[in-house]
């Protein structure tokens, strides 16, 4: 899953990036409102963490631009402590959640994950697919009840397909959601990762849909 962090305070931006990367997100940073506005309108993020006080263009204006351009990715707004008016304004501008500074990184990560799950229609962190069960919070996968060990990229690819269970997901979309802009992806191409997943999970679960990409088979295959 790929997240945009919009934060002009360099130290906080670095902390946010480190914490999100630690949680296996691909992370892009935008240090001001203009760049945020551009990236959010052109790149397909799974979620955004948006500070409101920004140079060039304030966070609320950025958010309104995205929403009026039809961008629907979940947005978590960072507000000043006790700034209830900011929270109300943020929610009215199209924010999905907010967090007051200072906050615990663990809470931010949990909220971002919950926003992404809900955006895909999953209220609970576990996604079941026939013999396969994927816990998106604990990052655990079981096949017929037995744990399966996956690398980070393997898990992320499987989890992305699981969020769209039963639907084909194009290679372009997977690439855009699994890797940050600056990631060196040569030895971790999608084909290689899918091949490893099939060896670990069996051939039937991840289908290749000709001309459309990959699909995690739906419940009918369980
Ligand atoms: Ca700020």
PDB file of C-alpha atoms and ligand atoms in Angstrom:
ATOM      1  CA  UNK A   1       0.000   0.000   0.000  1.00  0.00           C
ATOM      2  CA  UNK A   2       1.259   3.407  -0.937  1.00  0.00           C
ATOM      3  CA  UNK A   3       0.833   6.459   1.280  1.00  0.00           C
ATOM      4  CA  UNK A   4       1.466  10.165   0.690  1.00  0.00           C
ATOM      5  CA  UNK A   5       2.725  12.110   3.700  1.00  0.00           C
ATOM      6  CA  UNK A   6       2.179  15.862   3.471  1.00  0.00           C
ATOM      7  CA  UNK A   7       4.157  17.576   6.222  1.00  0.00           C
ATOM      8  CA  UNK A   8       6.417  20.639   6.066  1.00  0.00           C
ATOM      9  CA  UNK A   9       8.222  20.047   9.377  1.00  0.00           C
ATOM     10  CA  UNK A  10      11.216  18.054   8.162  1.00  0.00           C
ATOM     11  CA  UNK A  11      11.816  16.126  11.382  1.00  0.00           C
ATOM     12  CA  UNK A  12       8.182  15.043  11.710  1.00  0.00           C
ATOM     13  CA  UNK A  13       8.030  14.130   8.023  1.00  0.00           C
ATOM     14  CA  UNK A  14      11.082  11.893   8.486  1.00  0.00           C
ATOM     15  CA  UNK A  15       9.533  10.253  11.562  1.00  0.00           C
ATOM     16  CA  UNK A  16       6.287   9.629   9.717  1.00  0.00           C
ATOM     17  CA  UNK A  17       8.110   8.140   6.768  1.00  0.00           C
ATOM     18  CA  UNK A  18      10.206   5.861   8.977  1.00  0.00           C
ATOM     19  CA  UNK A  19       7.192   4.645  10.962  1.00  0.00           C
ATOM     20  CA  UNK A  20       5.105   3.980   7.852  1.00  0.00           C
ATOM     21  CA  UNK A  21       7.982   2.215   6.105  1.00  0.00           C
ATOM     22  CA  UNK A  22       8.500   0.148   9.234  1.00  0.00           C
ATOM     23  CA  UNK A  23       4.842  -0.855   8.843  1.00  0.00           C
ATOM     24  CA  UNK A  24       5.647  -1.850   5.218  1.00  0.00           C
ATOM     25  CA  UNK A  25       4.005   1.060   3.431  1.00  0.00           C
ATOM     26  CA  UNK A  26       5.564   2.595   0.335  1.00  0.00           C
ATOM     27  CA  UNK A  27       5.863   6.292   1.226  1.00  0.00           C
ATOM     28  CA  UNK A  28       6.095   9.505  -0.803  1.00  0.00           C
ATOM     29  CA  UNK A  29       6.674  12.864   0.902  1.00  0.00           C
ATOM     30  CA  UNK A  30       5.335  16.271  -0.076  1.00  0.00           C
ATOM     31  CA  UNK A  31       6.773  19.260   1.822  1.00  0.00           C
ATOM     32  CA  UNK A  32       4.259  21.886   0.684  1.00  0.00           C
ATOM     33  CA  UNK A  33       0.677  22.264  -0.460  1.00  0.00           C
ATOM     34  CA  UNK A  34       1.392  22.755  -4.152  1.00  0.00           C
ATOM     35  CA  UNK A  35       3.372  19.539  -4.469  1.00  0.00           C
ATOM     36  CA  UNK A  36       0.821  17.700  -2.348  1.00  0.00           C
ATOM     37  CA  UNK A  37      -1.997  18.923  -4.567  1.00  0.00           C
ATOM     38  CA  UNK A  38      -0.146  17.750  -7.684  1.00  0.00           C
ATOM     39  CA  UNK A  39       0.894  14.334  -6.335  1.00  0.00           C
ATOM     40  CA  UNK A  40      -2.545  13.612  -4.897  1.00  0.00           C
ATOM     41  CA  UNK A  41      -4.195  14.402  -8.213  1.00  0.00           C
ATOM     42  CA  UNK A  42      -1.783  12.387 -10.338  1.00  0.00           C
ATOM     43  CA  UNK A  43      -0.618   9.417  -8.234  1.00  0.00           C
ATOM     44  CA  UNK A  44      -2.907   6.640  -6.977  1.00  0.00           C
ATOM     45  CA  UNK A  45      -2.383   6.680  -3.201  1.00  0.00           C
ATOM     46  CA  UNK A  46      -4.105   4.230  -0.891  1.00  0.00           C
ATOM     47  CA  UNK A  47      -4.151   6.833   1.877  1.00  0.00           C
ATOM     48  CA  UNK A  48      -2.840  10.308   2.697  1.00  0.00           C
ATOM     49  CA  UNK A  49      -1.580  11.820   5.945  1.00  0.00           C
ATOM     50  CA  UNK A  50      -2.167  15.551   5.581  1.00  0.00           C
ATOM     51  CA  UNK A  51      -0.881  18.334   7.808  1.00  0.00           C
ATOM     52  CA  UNK A  52      -3.086  21.437   7.638  1.00  0.00           C
ATOM     53  CA  UNK A  53      -0.531  24.229   8.142  1.00  0.00           C
ATOM     54  CA  UNK A  54       1.561  24.109   4.957  1.00  0.00           C
ATOM     55  CA  UNK A  55       3.596  26.523   2.832  1.00  0.00           C
ATOM     56  CA  UNK A  56       2.284  27.626  -0.596  1.00  0.00           C
ATOM     57  CA  UNK A  57      -1.196  26.142  -0.175  1.00  0.00           C
ATOM     58  CA  UNK A  58      -2.858  25.184   3.117  1.00  0.00           C
ATOM     59  CA  UNK A  59      -3.957  21.609   3.777  1.00  0.00           C
ATOM     60  CA  UNK A  60      -7.704  22.297   3.695  1.00  0.00           C
ATOM     61  CA  UNK A  61      -7.386  23.886   0.242  1.00  0.00           C
ATOM     62  CA  UNK A  62      -5.346  20.896  -0.930  1.00  0.00           C
ATOM     63  CA  UNK A  63      -8.029  18.537   0.346  1.00  0.00           C
ATOM     64  CA  UNK A  64     -10.850  20.527  -1.299  1.00  0.00           C
ATOM     65  CA  UNK A  65      -8.950  20.472  -4.600  1.00  0.00           C
ATOM     66  CA  UNK A  66      -8.544  16.698  -4.455  1.00  0.00           C
ATOM     67  CA  UNK A  67     -12.192  16.117  -3.615  1.00  0.00           C
ATOM     68  CA  UNK A  68     -13.491  18.466  -6.307  1.00  0.00           C
ATOM     69  CA  UNK A  69     -11.185  16.679  -8.780  1.00  0.00           C
ATOM     70  CA  UNK A  70     -12.927  13.425  -7.803  1.00  0.00           C
ATOM     71  CA  UNK A  71     -10.044  11.956  -5.807  1.00  0.00           C
ATOM     72  CA  UNK A  72     -11.519   9.682  -3.145  1.00  0.00           C
ATOM     73  CA  UNK A  73      -8.494   8.220  -1.337  1.00  0.00           C
ATOM     74  CA  UNK A  74      -8.856   8.204   2.458  1.00  0.00           C
ATOM     75  CA  UNK A  75      -7.256  11.242   4.107  1.00  0.00           C
ATOM     76  CA  UNK A  76      -6.139  11.489   7.714  1.00  0.00           C
ATOM     77  CA  UNK A  77      -5.725  15.127   8.758  1.00  0.00           C
ATOM     78  CA  UNK A  78      -3.179  16.218  11.369  1.00  0.00           C
ATOM     79  CA  UNK A  79      -4.558  19.068  13.474  1.00  0.00           C
ATOM     80  CA  UNK A  80      -3.249  21.298  16.217  1.00  0.00           C
ATOM     81  CA  UNK A  81      -3.932  20.079  19.732  1.00  0.00           C
ATOM     82  CA  UNK A  82      -7.435  21.046  20.854  1.00  0.00           C
ATOM     83  CA  UNK A  83      -8.224  22.660  17.521  1.00  0.00           C
ATOM     84  CA  UNK A  84     -11.811  21.445  17.308  1.00  0.00           C
ATOM     85  CA  UNK A  85     -12.675  24.041  14.675  1.00  0.00           C
ATOM     86  CA  UNK A  86      -9.896  22.624  12.475  1.00  0.00           C
ATOM     87  CA  UNK A  87     -11.262  19.116  12.927  1.00  0.00           C
ATOM     88  CA  UNK A  88     -14.747  20.195  11.906  1.00  0.00           C
ATOM     89  CA  UNK A  89     -13.399  22.115   8.931  1.00  0.00           C
ATOM     90  CA  UNK A  90     -11.243  19.149   7.948  1.00  0.00           C
ATOM     91  CA  UNK A  91     -14.135  16.704   8.072  1.00  0.00           C
ATOM     92  CA  UNK A  92     -16.323  19.135   6.113  1.00  0.00           C
ATOM     93  CA  UNK A  93     -13.590  19.459   3.490  1.00  0.00           C
ATOM     94  CA  UNK A  94     -13.615  15.680   2.974  1.00  0.00           C
ATOM     95  CA  UNK A  95     -11.208  14.270   5.572  1.00  0.00           C
ATOM     96  CA  UNK A  96     -11.947  10.722   6.728  1.00  0.00           C
ATOM     97  CA  UNK A  97     -10.263  10.960  10.108  1.00  0.00           C
ATOM     98  CA  UNK A  98      -8.079  13.301  12.127  1.00  0.00           C
ATOM     99  CA  UNK A  99      -5.374  13.087  14.739  1.00  0.00           C
ATOM    100  CA  UNK A 100      -4.266  15.930  17.027  1.00  0.00           C
ATOM    101  CA  UNK A 101      -0.572  16.707  17.418  1.00  0.00           C
ATOM    102  CA  UNK A 102       1.331  15.412  19.255  1.00  0.00           C
ATOM    103  CA  UNK A 103       0.270  11.842  18.585  1.00  0.00           C
ATOM    104  CA  UNK A 104       1.664   8.349  19.076  1.00  0.00           C
ATOM    105  CA  UNK A 105       3.036   6.838  15.851  1.00  0.00           C
ATOM    106  CA  UNK A 106       1.366   3.531  16.687  1.00  0.00           C
ATOM    107  CA  UNK A 107      -2.028   5.262  16.720  1.00  0.00           C
ATOM    108  CA  UNK A 108      -1.346   6.950  13.400  1.00  0.00           C
ATOM    109  CA  UNK A 109      -0.377   3.641  11.792  1.00  0.00           C
ATOM    110  CA  UNK A 110      -3.459   1.903  13.199  1.00  0.00           C
ATOM    111  CA  UNK A 111      -5.729   4.660  11.905  1.00  0.00           C
ATOM    112  CA  UNK A 112      -4.165   4.634   8.431  1.00  0.00           C
ATOM    113  CA  UNK A 113      -4.604   0.866   8.204  1.00  0.00           C
ATOM    114  CA  UNK A 114      -8.223   1.119   9.365  1.00  0.00           C
ATOM    115  CA  UNK A 115      -8.940   3.833   6.772  1.00  0.00           C
ATOM    116  CA  UNK A 116      -7.518   1.683   3.989  1.00  0.00           C
ATOM    117  CA  UNK A 117      -9.510  -1.359   5.108  1.00  0.00           C
ATOM    118  CA  UNK A 118     -12.755   0.589   5.270  1.00  0.00           C
ATOM    119  CA  UNK A 119     -12.086   2.217   1.898  1.00  0.00           C
ATOM    120  CA  UNK A 120     -12.051  -1.310   0.460  1.00  0.00           C
ATOM    121  CA  UNK A 121     -15.189  -2.351   2.330  1.00  0.00           C
ATOM    122  CA  UNK A 122     -13.467  -4.448   4.991  1.00  0.00           C
ATOM    123  CA  UNK A 123     -14.434  -3.416   8.520  1.00  0.00           C
ATOM    124  CA  UNK A 124     -12.383  -6.220  10.063  1.00  0.00           C
ATOM    125  CA  UNK A 125      -8.616  -6.734   9.703  1.00  0.00           C
ATOM    126  CA  UNK A 126      -8.897 -10.383   8.616  1.00  0.00           C
ATOM    127  CA  UNK A 127      -9.679 -11.221   5.022  1.00  0.00           C
ATOM    128  CA  UNK A 128     -10.643 -14.811   4.226  1.00  0.00           C
ATOM    129  CA  UNK A 129     -10.299 -16.408   0.814  1.00  0.00           C
ATOM    130  CA  UNK A 130     -11.176 -20.083   0.760  1.00  0.00           C
ATOM    131  CA  UNK A 131      -8.371 -21.931   2.591  1.00  0.00           C
ATOM    132  CA  UNK A 132      -6.417 -18.698   2.921  1.00  0.00           C
ATOM    133  CA  UNK A 133      -6.712 -16.224   5.778  1.00  0.00           C
ATOM    134  CA  UNK A 134      -4.885 -12.886   5.756  1.00  0.00           C
ATOM    135  CA  UNK A 135      -4.588 -10.770   8.882  1.00  0.00           C
ATOM    136  CA  UNK A 136      -3.724  -7.289   7.631  1.00  0.00           C
ATOM    137  CA  UNK A 137      -2.874  -5.955  11.091  1.00  0.00           C
ATOM    138  CA  UNK A 138      -0.691  -8.783  12.393  1.00  0.00           C
ATOM    139  CA  UNK A 139       0.610  -9.446   8.860  1.00  0.00           C
ATOM    140  CA  UNK A 140      -0.002 -13.153   9.233  1.00  0.00           C
ATOM    141  CA  UNK A 141      -1.158 -15.544   6.564  1.00  0.00           C
ATOM    142  CA  UNK A 142      -2.477 -19.020   7.141  1.00  0.00           C
ATOM    143  CA  UNK A 143      -3.306 -21.689   4.582  1.00  0.00           C
ATOM    144  CA  UNK A 144      -5.687 -24.368   5.855  1.00  0.00           C
ATOM    145  CA  UNK A 145      -4.869 -23.114   9.346  1.00  0.00           C
ATOM    146  CA  UNK A 146      -1.102 -23.470   8.965  1.00  0.00           C
ATOM    147  CA  UNK A 147       1.059 -20.315   9.042  1.00  0.00           C
ATOM    148  CA  UNK A 148       2.800 -19.327   5.796  1.00  0.00           C
ATOM    149  CA  UNK A 149       5.973 -17.251   5.927  1.00  0.00           C
ATOM    150  CA  UNK A 150       6.042 -14.433   3.384  1.00  0.00           C
ATOM    151  CA  UNK A 151       8.501 -11.656   2.659  1.00  0.00           C
ATOM    152  CA  UNK A 152       7.292  -8.080   3.010  1.00  0.00           C
ATOM    153  CA  UNK A 153       6.747  -7.621  -0.721  1.00  0.00           C
ATOM    154  CA  UNK A 154       5.019 -10.976  -1.008  1.00  0.00           C
ATOM    155  CA  UNK A 155       2.684 -10.082   1.836  1.00  0.00           C
ATOM    156  CA  UNK A 156       1.990  -6.609   0.466  1.00  0.00           C
ATOM    157  CA  UNK A 157       1.130  -7.927  -2.977  1.00  0.00           C
ATOM    158  CA  UNK A 158      -1.133 -10.635  -1.550  1.00  0.00           C
ATOM    159  CA  UNK A 159      -2.813  -8.139   0.804  1.00  0.00           C
ATOM    160  CA  UNK A 160      -3.444  -5.740  -2.067  1.00  0.00           C
ATOM    161  CA  UNK A 161      -5.106  -8.481  -4.114  1.00  0.00           C
ATOM    162  CA  UNK A 162      -7.061  -9.532  -1.019  1.00  0.00           C
ATOM    163  CA  UNK A 163      -8.458  -6.029  -0.558  1.00  0.00           C
ATOM    164  CA  UNK A 164      -9.835  -6.389  -4.104  1.00  0.00           C
ATOM    165  CA  UNK A 165     -10.779 -10.023  -3.747  1.00  0.00           C
ATOM    166  CA  UNK A 166     -12.471 -11.476  -6.824  1.00  0.00           C
ATOM    167  CA  UNK A 167     -11.533  -8.519  -9.037  1.00  0.00           C
ATOM    168  CA  UNK A 168      -8.693  -8.396 -11.561  1.00  0.00           C
ATOM    169  CA  UNK A 169      -5.914  -5.975 -10.597  1.00  0.00           C
ATOM    170  CA  UNK A 170      -3.648  -4.736 -13.377  1.00  0.00           C
ATOM    171  CA  UNK A 171       0.133  -4.905 -13.157  1.00  0.00           C
ATOM    172  CA  UNK A 172       0.248  -1.138 -13.505  1.00  0.00           C
ATOM    173  CA  UNK A 173      -2.021  -0.697 -10.515  1.00  0.00           C
ATOM    174  CA  UNK A 174       0.000  -3.162  -8.446  1.00  0.00           C
ATOM    175  CA  UNK A 175       3.232  -1.423  -9.379  1.00  0.00           C
ATOM    176  CA  UNK A 176       1.802   1.966  -8.454  1.00  0.00           C
ATOM    177  CA  UNK A 177       0.548   0.759  -5.075  1.00  0.00           C
ATOM    178  CA  UNK A 178       3.430  -1.463  -3.989  1.00  0.00           C
ATOM    179  CA  UNK A 179       6.456   0.675  -4.695  1.00  0.00           C
ATOM    180  CA  UNK A 180       7.416   4.214  -3.687  1.00  0.00           C
ATOM    181  CA  UNK A 181       8.571   6.507  -6.500  1.00  0.00           C
ATOM    182  CA  UNK A 182      12.257   5.886  -5.825  1.00  0.00           C
ATOM    183  CA  UNK A 183      12.172   2.110  -5.180  1.00  0.00           C
ATOM    184  CA  UNK A 184      14.601  -0.082  -7.145  1.00  0.00           C
ATOM    185  CA  UNK A 185      12.253  -2.825  -8.330  1.00  0.00           C
ATOM    186  CA  UNK A 186      14.457  -4.847 -10.701  1.00  0.00           C
ATOM    187  CA  UNK A 187      14.890  -8.028  -8.679  1.00  0.00           C
ATOM    188  CA  UNK A 188      11.402  -7.748  -7.223  1.00  0.00           C
ATOM    189  CA  UNK A 189       9.268  -7.542 -10.310  1.00  0.00           C
ATOM    190  CA  UNK A 190       5.641  -8.536  -9.968  1.00  0.00           C
ATOM    191  CA  UNK A 191       6.117 -11.722 -11.963  1.00  0.00           C
ATOM    192  CA  UNK A 192       8.863 -12.873  -9.607  1.00  0.00           C
ATOM    193  CA  UNK A 193       6.820 -12.112  -6.502  1.00  0.00           C
ATOM    194  CA  UNK A 194       3.696 -13.797  -7.872  1.00  0.00           C
ATOM    195  CA  UNK A 195       5.764 -16.854  -8.789  1.00  0.00           C
ATOM    196  CA  UNK A 196       7.075 -17.111  -5.227  1.00  0.00           C
ATOM    197  CA  UNK A 197       3.565 -16.668  -3.804  1.00  0.00           C
ATOM    198  CA  UNK A 198       2.202 -19.439  -5.995  1.00  0.00           C
ATOM    199  CA  UNK A 199       4.940 -21.785  -4.816  1.00  0.00           C
ATOM    200  CA  UNK A 200       4.032 -21.028  -1.201  1.00  0.00           C
ATOM    201  CA  UNK A 201       0.250 -20.941  -1.532  1.00  0.00           C
ATOM    202  CA  UNK A 202      -0.417 -23.370  -4.368  1.00  0.00           C
ATOM    203  CA  UNK A 203      -1.263 -22.550  -7.948  1.00  0.00           C
ATOM    204  CA  UNK A 204      -5.012 -22.008  -7.817  1.00  0.00           C
ATOM    205  CA  UNK A 205      -5.366 -18.945  -5.611  1.00  0.00           C
ATOM    206  CA  UNK A 206      -3.720 -16.199  -7.659  1.00  0.00           C
ATOM    207  CA  UNK A 207      -5.080 -16.286 -11.181  1.00  0.00           C
ATOM    208  CA  UNK A 208      -3.542 -14.602 -14.192  1.00  0.00           C
ATOM    209  CA  UNK A 209      -6.276 -12.805 -16.121  1.00  0.00           C
ATOM    210  CA  UNK A 210      -5.110 -12.406 -19.652  1.00  0.00           C
ATOM    211  CA  UNK A 211      -4.610  -8.769 -20.541  1.00  0.00           C
ATOM    212  CA  UNK A 212      -5.932  -7.624 -17.165  1.00  0.00           C
ATOM    213  CA  UNK A 213      -3.425  -8.693 -14.533  1.00  0.00           C
ATOM    214  CA  UNK A 214      -3.922 -10.848 -11.451  1.00  0.00           C
ATOM    215  CA  UNK A 215      -6.889 -11.817  -9.349  1.00  0.00           C
ATOM    216  CA  UNK A 216      -7.169 -13.474  -5.989  1.00  0.00           C
ATOM    217  CA  UNK A 217      -9.870 -16.074  -6.498  1.00  0.00           C
ATOM    218  CA  UNK A 218     -13.066 -15.255  -4.604  1.00  0.00           C
ATOM    219  CA  UNK A 219     -14.977 -17.317  -2.087  1.00  0.00           C
ATOM    220  CA  UNK A 220     -16.345 -19.640  -4.765  1.00  0.00           C
ATOM    221  CA  UNK A 221     -12.936 -21.271  -4.943  1.00  0.00           C
ATOM    222  CA  UNK A 222     -12.952 -22.052  -1.219  1.00  0.00           C
TER     223      UNK A 222
HETATM  224 CA1  LIG B   1       2.833  22.361   9.321  1.00  0.00          CA
END
